[in-house]
Amino acid sequence: MIADAHAHFFSRNFFRTLGREAGVMDEADVVLPQRLGWEAPGDDEALADRWVTELDRHHVACATLIASVPGDEAAVATAARRHPRRIAGAFMFNPATPDAPARLAQAFEHPGLRTVCLFPAMHRVRLDHESVHAVFDAAAAHRRTVFVHCGVLSVGARKKLGLPSPFDLRLGDPLAVAALAVRYPSVPVVIPHFGAGFFREALMAAQTAPNVLIDTSSSNGWIKFERLTLRDVFSRALDVLGPTRLLFGTDSSFFPRGWQTPIYDEQRAVLTDLGVGEADQALVFGGNFSRAILGESTSEGVRS
Ligand SMILES: [Zn+2]
């Protein structure tokens, strides 16, 4: 079974939100994809179906699809409701808005919304701010996962549309994630892209807090900051975390490109080359996802 722990749901509302920034008020969900050379998403049901067709084509059992602008929970809720066994909903969330607690409580009422995604560098929120604690409190109460983007952050669509990205990368620090994770030991906490440049810090966070998981998604372009290969990265991560806390992901996002097979092929080849056995690979490519994201009990034990 393959599960993809990290892909994006670029809904109509995603493009309409970017459209307001880009000064495109009418039909931004058609005009912006056209500008980007991407397919228009259609409504949320159509995009959910498009994704499931794509997952079928690549024999992917399940994927986390992330609503990628704040306030777009409803889009992934619709997708997860339509395909509950195939789509796990996740949503970008800005904890520092006045209606954040109510929005989050409402989102977690939906069983298909599994993960709340924080982007502290983008929203310029310190991870030790009380609003972030409130997110972890809610995740603990509702048995959900928190994803915290750390390290370098670039949003392809914003870049291509010429929109500014005034991010403060200092705020996406895995050590700040670790400080939270140790206070909420029941909450699985996902750091994507091996820390996206904060690799050492992501490993330190994972060693400090056993509830921290690392996702392997994207082309991991941050490696250019290090004298490392992807093989080295997997090898070190496995040394520190073992096979039960790595979550395979692709960071797939738009159509017609669709699901990113090359990322899967490369990571599968790296693990095989490292001599990682079938059972451990099955954890990385799916078992850990079932346990940490879906909250299912597995032979590795119930999500604590
Ligand atoms: Zn991503």
Coordinates of C-alpha atoms and ligand atoms in Angstrom, one line a residue:
M1 CA 0.0 0.0 0.0
I2 CA 1.2 3.5 -0.9
A3 CA 0.0 6.5 1.1
D4 CA 1.1 10.0 0.2
A5 CA 1.3 12.1 3.3
H6 CA 1.8 15.4 1.5
A7 CA -0.1 16.7 -1.5
H8 CA -1.9 20.0 -2.1
F9 CA -5.6 20.6 -3.0
F10 CA -5.6 23.7 -5.2
S11 CA -9.3 24.4 -5.0
R12 CA -11.4 27.1 -6.6
N13 CA -11.2 29.1 -3.4
F14 CA -7.3 28.8 -3.4
F15 CA -7.2 30.5 -6.8
R16 CA -9.9 33.1 -5.8
T17 CA -7.8 34.0 -2.7
L18 CA -4.6 34.4 -4.8
G19 CA -6.7 36.3 -7.4
R20 CA -7.7 38.9 -4.8
E21 CA -3.9 39.5 -4.2
A22 CA -3.1 39.5 -7.9
G23 CA -6.0 41.9 -8.7
V24 CA -7.9 39.3 -10.7
M25 CA -11.4 39.6 -9.3
D26 CA -13.4 37.7 -11.9
E27 CA -13.1 34.0 -12.5
A28 CA -9.7 33.8 -10.9
D29 CA -10.2 30.0 -10.6
V30 CA -10.0 29.9 -14.4
V31 CA -7.8 32.9 -15.2
L32 CA -4.9 32.1 -12.8
P33 CA -4.6 28.4 -13.7
Q34 CA -4.5 29.5 -17.4
R35 CA -1.7 31.9 -16.6
L36 CA 0.2 29.1 -14.8
G37 CA -0.4 26.6 -17.5
W38 CA -2.4 24.5 -15.1
E39 CA -5.9 22.9 -15.3
A40 CA -8.7 24.8 -13.8
P41 CA -9.8 22.9 -10.7
G42 CA -13.6 23.1 -11.2
D43 CA -15.7 22.7 -8.1
D44 CA -14.4 20.9 -5.0
E45 CA -16.3 17.6 -5.9
A46 CA -14.7 17.6 -9.4
L47 CA -11.2 18.3 -8.1
A48 CA -11.6 15.5 -5.5
D49 CA -12.7 13.1 -8.2
R50 CA -9.7 14.2 -10.4
W51 CA -7.4 13.4 -7.5
V52 CA -8.9 10.0 -6.9
T53 CA -8.6 9.1 -10.6
E54 CA -5.0 10.1 -10.4
L55 CA -4.3 8.1 -7.2
D56 CA -6.0 5.1 -8.9
R57 CA -3.7 5.5 -11.9
H58 CA -0.6 5.3 -9.7
H59 CA -2.0 2.7 -7.3
V60 CA -1.9 5.1 -4.4
A61 CA -4.3 4.0 -1.7
C62 CA -4.7 7.3 0.2
A63 CA -3.3 10.8 0.2
T64 CA -3.3 13.8 2.5
L65 CA -4.6 16.7 0.5
I66 CA -3.8 20.1 2.0
A67 CA -6.1 23.1 1.6
S68 CA -3.4 25.6 0.8
V69 CA -4.8 29.0 1.8
P70 CA -6.2 29.8 5.2
G71 CA -10.0 29.5 5.4
D72 CA -10.3 26.7 2.8
E73 CA -11.2 23.9 5.2
A74 CA -14.5 23.4 3.5
A75 CA -12.9 22.4 0.2
V76 CA -10.9 19.5 1.7
A77 CA -13.8 18.6 3.9
T78 CA -15.9 18.2 0.8
A79 CA -13.2 16.1 -0.8
A80 CA -12.7 13.9 2.3
R81 CA -16.4 13.4 2.7
R82 CA -16.7 12.4 -1.0
H83 CA -13.8 9.9 -0.8
P84 CA -13.4 9.0 2.9
R85 CA -11.1 6.1 2.3
R86 CA -8.9 7.8 -0.2
I87 CA -8.5 11.4 0.9
A88 CA -7.3 12.6 4.3
G89 CA -8.0 16.3 4.7
A90 CA -5.5 18.8 5.9
F91 CA -5.7 22.6 6.0
M92 CA -3.4 25.5 6.2
F93 CA -4.4 27.4 9.3
N94 CA -3.4 30.8 10.6
P95 CA -3.8 30.6 14.4
A96 CA -3.4 34.3 14.9
T97 CA -6.8 35.4 13.5
P98 CA -9.6 36.4 15.9
D99 CA -11.9 33.6 14.8
A100 CA -9.2 30.9 14.9
P101 CA -10.5 28.9 17.9
A102 CA -14.0 28.7 16.6
R103 CA -12.8 27.8 13.1
L104 CA -10.6 25.0 14.4
A105 CA -13.3 23.5 16.6
Q106 CA -15.6 23.6 13.5
A107 CA -13.0 22.0 11.3
F108 CA -12.3 19.2 13.8
E109 CA -15.9 18.3 13.9
H110 CA -15.4 16.8 10.5
P111 CA -13.8 13.3 10.9
G112 CA -12.1 13.6 7.5
L113 CA -10.0 16.6 8.5
R114 CA -7.1 14.9 10.0
T115 CA -4.3 17.5 10.1
V116 CA -4.0 21.2 10.9
C117 CA -1.1 22.8 9.0
L118 CA 0.8 25.7 10.5
F119 CA 3.1 27.9 8.4
P120 CA 4.7 30.1 11.1
A121 CA 7.1 31.8 8.7
M122 CA 4.3 32.7 6.3
H123 CA 1.9 33.9 9.0
R124 CA 4.6 35.4 11.1
V125 CA 3.5 33.7 14.2
R126 CA 5.9 32.6 16.9
L127 CA 5.4 28.9 17.8
D128 CA 5.5 29.8 21.5
H129 CA 2.5 32.2 21.1
E130 CA -0.6 31.2 23.0
S131 CA -2.6 30.9 19.8
V132 CA -0.4 28.0 18.8
H133 CA -0.8 26.3 22.1
A134 CA -4.6 26.6 21.5
V135 CA -4.1 24.7 18.2
F136 CA -2.2 21.9 20.0
D137 CA -4.8 21.8 22.8
A138 CA -7.5 21.3 20.2
A139 CA -5.5 18.7 18.3
A140 CA -5.0 16.8 21.6
A141 CA -8.7 17.0 22.4
H142 CA -9.8 15.8 19.0
R143 CA -6.9 13.3 18.4
R144 CA -5.6 15.0 15.3
T145 CA -2.2 15.7 13.9
V146 CA -0.3 19.0 13.7
F147 CA 1.9 19.8 10.7
V148 CA 4.4 22.6 11.1
H149 CA 6.3 23.8 8.1
C150 CA 9.9 24.7 8.9
G151 CA 12.9 25.9 7.0
V152 CA 12.9 27.3 3.5
L153 CA 9.5 28.1 2.1
S154 CA 8.6 29.0 -1.4
V155 CA 5.2 28.8 -2.9
G156 CA 5.4 28.0 -6.6
A157 CA 2.1 29.5 -7.5
R158 CA 2.9 32.8 -5.7
K159 CA 6.3 33.0 -7.4
K160 CA 5.0 32.4 -10.9
L161 CA 2.2 34.9 -10.4
G162 CA 4.7 37.5 -9.2
L163 CA 3.1 37.8 -5.7
P164 CA 5.3 38.9 -2.9
S165 CA 6.3 36.3 -0.2
P166 CA 7.3 38.3 2.9
F167 CA 8.1 35.2 5.0
D168 CA 10.2 35.2 8.1
L169 CA 12.1 31.9 8.0
R170 CA 13.4 32.3 11.5
L171 CA 9.9 31.4 12.8
G172 CA 10.0 27.9 11.2
D173 CA 12.4 26.3 13.6
P174 CA 12.2 22.6 14.4
L175 CA 13.6 23.2 17.9
A176 CA 10.5 25.4 18.6
V177 CA 8.4 22.6 17.3
A178 CA 10.2 20.2 19.7
A179 CA 9.4 22.5 22.6
L180 CA 5.7 22.2 21.8
A181 CA 5.8 18.5 20.9
V182 CA 7.2 17.6 24.3
R183 CA 4.3 19.4 26.0
Y184 CA 1.7 17.5 23.9
P185 CA 3.1 14.0 23.7
S186 CA -0.2 12.5 22.5
V187 CA -0.3 14.7 19.4
P188 CA 1.6 13.5 16.3
V189 CA 3.6 16.4 14.9
V190 CA 4.8 16.3 11.3
I191 CA 7.8 18.3 10.1
P192 CA 7.8 18.2 6.3
H193 CA 10.7 17.9 3.8
F194 CA 13.1 16.7 6.5
G195 CA 13.1 20.2 8.0
A196 CA 13.7 21.9 4.6
G197 CA 17.2 23.0 5.4
F198 CA 16.9 22.6 9.2
F199 CA 17.8 18.9 8.8
R200 CA 20.0 18.6 11.9
E201 CA 17.4 20.6 13.9
A202 CA 14.6 18.3 12.6
L203 CA 16.6 15.3 13.7
M204 CA 17.2 16.9 17.1
A205 CA 13.5 17.7 17.4
A206 CA 12.6 14.1 16.6
Q207 CA 15.1 12.7 19.1
T208 CA 13.8 15.0 21.8
A209 CA 10.1 14.3 21.1
P210 CA 9.0 10.8 20.1
N211 CA 5.8 12.2 18.7
V212 CA 7.6 14.1 16.0
L213 CA 7.5 12.6 12.5
I214 CA 9.3 13.7 9.5
D215 CA 7.8 13.8 6.0
T216 CA 10.0 13.0 3.0
S217 CA 8.1 15.1 0.5
S218 CA 9.1 17.2 -2.5
S219 CA 12.3 17.2 -4.5
N220 CA 14.1 18.3 -1.3
G221 CA 15.9 21.1 -3.0
W222 CA 17.2 22.3 0.4
I223 CA 19.9 19.6 0.0
K224 CA 21.9 22.2 -2.0
F225 CA 22.6 23.9 1.3
E226 CA 24.4 20.8 2.6
R227 CA 27.0 18.4 1.3
L228 CA 24.5 15.6 1.3
T229 CA 22.7 13.3 -1.1
L230 CA 19.2 12.2 -0.6
R231 CA 20.6 8.8 0.2
D232 CA 22.6 10.4 3.1
V233 CA 19.5 12.2 4.3
F234 CA 17.5 9.0 4.5
S235 CA 20.3 7.1 6.0
R236 CA 20.8 9.7 8.8
A237 CA 17.0 10.1 9.4
L238 CA 16.6 6.3 9.7
D239 CA 19.5 6.2 12.2
V240 CA 17.9 8.8 14.4
L241 CA 14.1 8.1 13.9
G242 CA 14.0 4.5 12.8
P243 CA 11.5 3.4 10.2
T244 CA 8.3 4.2 12.2
R245 CA 8.5 8.0 12.1
L246 CA 9.2 8.7 8.5
L247 CA 6.2 9.6 6.3
F248 CA 6.5 9.3 2.6
G249 CA 5.1 12.3 0.7
T250 CA 5.4 13.8 -2.8
D251 CA 4.2 17.4 -2.5
S252 CA 2.2 16.9 -5.6
S253 CA -0.1 19.8 -6.3
F254 CA -1.4 20.8 -9.8
F255 CA -2.8 19.2 -12.9
P256 CA -2.0 18.1 -15.5
R257 CA 1.3 17.2 -13.9
G258 CA -0.5 15.2 -11.2
W259 CA 1.0 12.7 -8.9
Q260 CA 4.7 13.0 -8.8
T261 CA 5.9 9.5 -9.7
P262 CA 9.6 10.5 -10.0
I263 CA 9.7 11.4 -6.3
Y264 CA 8.2 8.0 -5.4
D265 CA 10.6 6.1 -7.7
E266 CA 13.7 8.0 -6.4
Q267 CA 12.8 7.5 -2.7
R268 CA 11.9 3.8 -3.2
A269 CA 15.2 3.3 -4.9
V270 CA 17.1 5.0 -2.2
L271 CA 15.5 2.9 0.6
T272 CA 16.1 -0.3 -1.4
D273 CA 19.7 0.8 -2.0
L274 CA 20.2 1.4 1.8
G275 CA 19.0 -2.2 2.4
V276 CA 15.8 -1.2 4.1
G277 CA 13.7 -4.3 4.3
E278 CA 10.2 -4.7 2.8
A279 CA 8.4 -4.5 6.2
D280 CA 10.2 -1.2 7.1
Q281 CA 9.6 0.3 3.7
A282 CA 5.9 -0.6 4.1
L283 CA 5.9 1.6 7.2
V284 CA 7.5 4.5 5.5
F285 CA 5.3 4.3 2.4
G286 CA 2.0 3.6 4.2
G287 CA 2.0 2.1 7.7
N288 CA 3.1 5.1 9.5
F289 CA 0.5 7.2 7.7
S290 CA -2.3 4.8 8.8
R291 CA -1.1 5.1 12.4
A292 CA -0.2 8.7 12.8
I293 CA -2.5 10.5 10.4
L294 CA -5.6 8.2 10.2
G295 CA -5.3 7.2 13.9
E296 CA -5.7 3.5 13.0
S297 CA -4.1 0.9 15.2
T298 CA -1.5 -1.2 13.5
S299 CA 1.0 -3.9 14.5
E300 CA 3.2 -1.1 15.6
G301 CA 0.7 -0.2 18.2
V302 CA -2.2 2.3 18.6
R303 CA -1.6 6.0 18.1
S304 CA -0.8 6.9 21.7
Ligands
ZN1 ZN 3.8 21.2 0.2

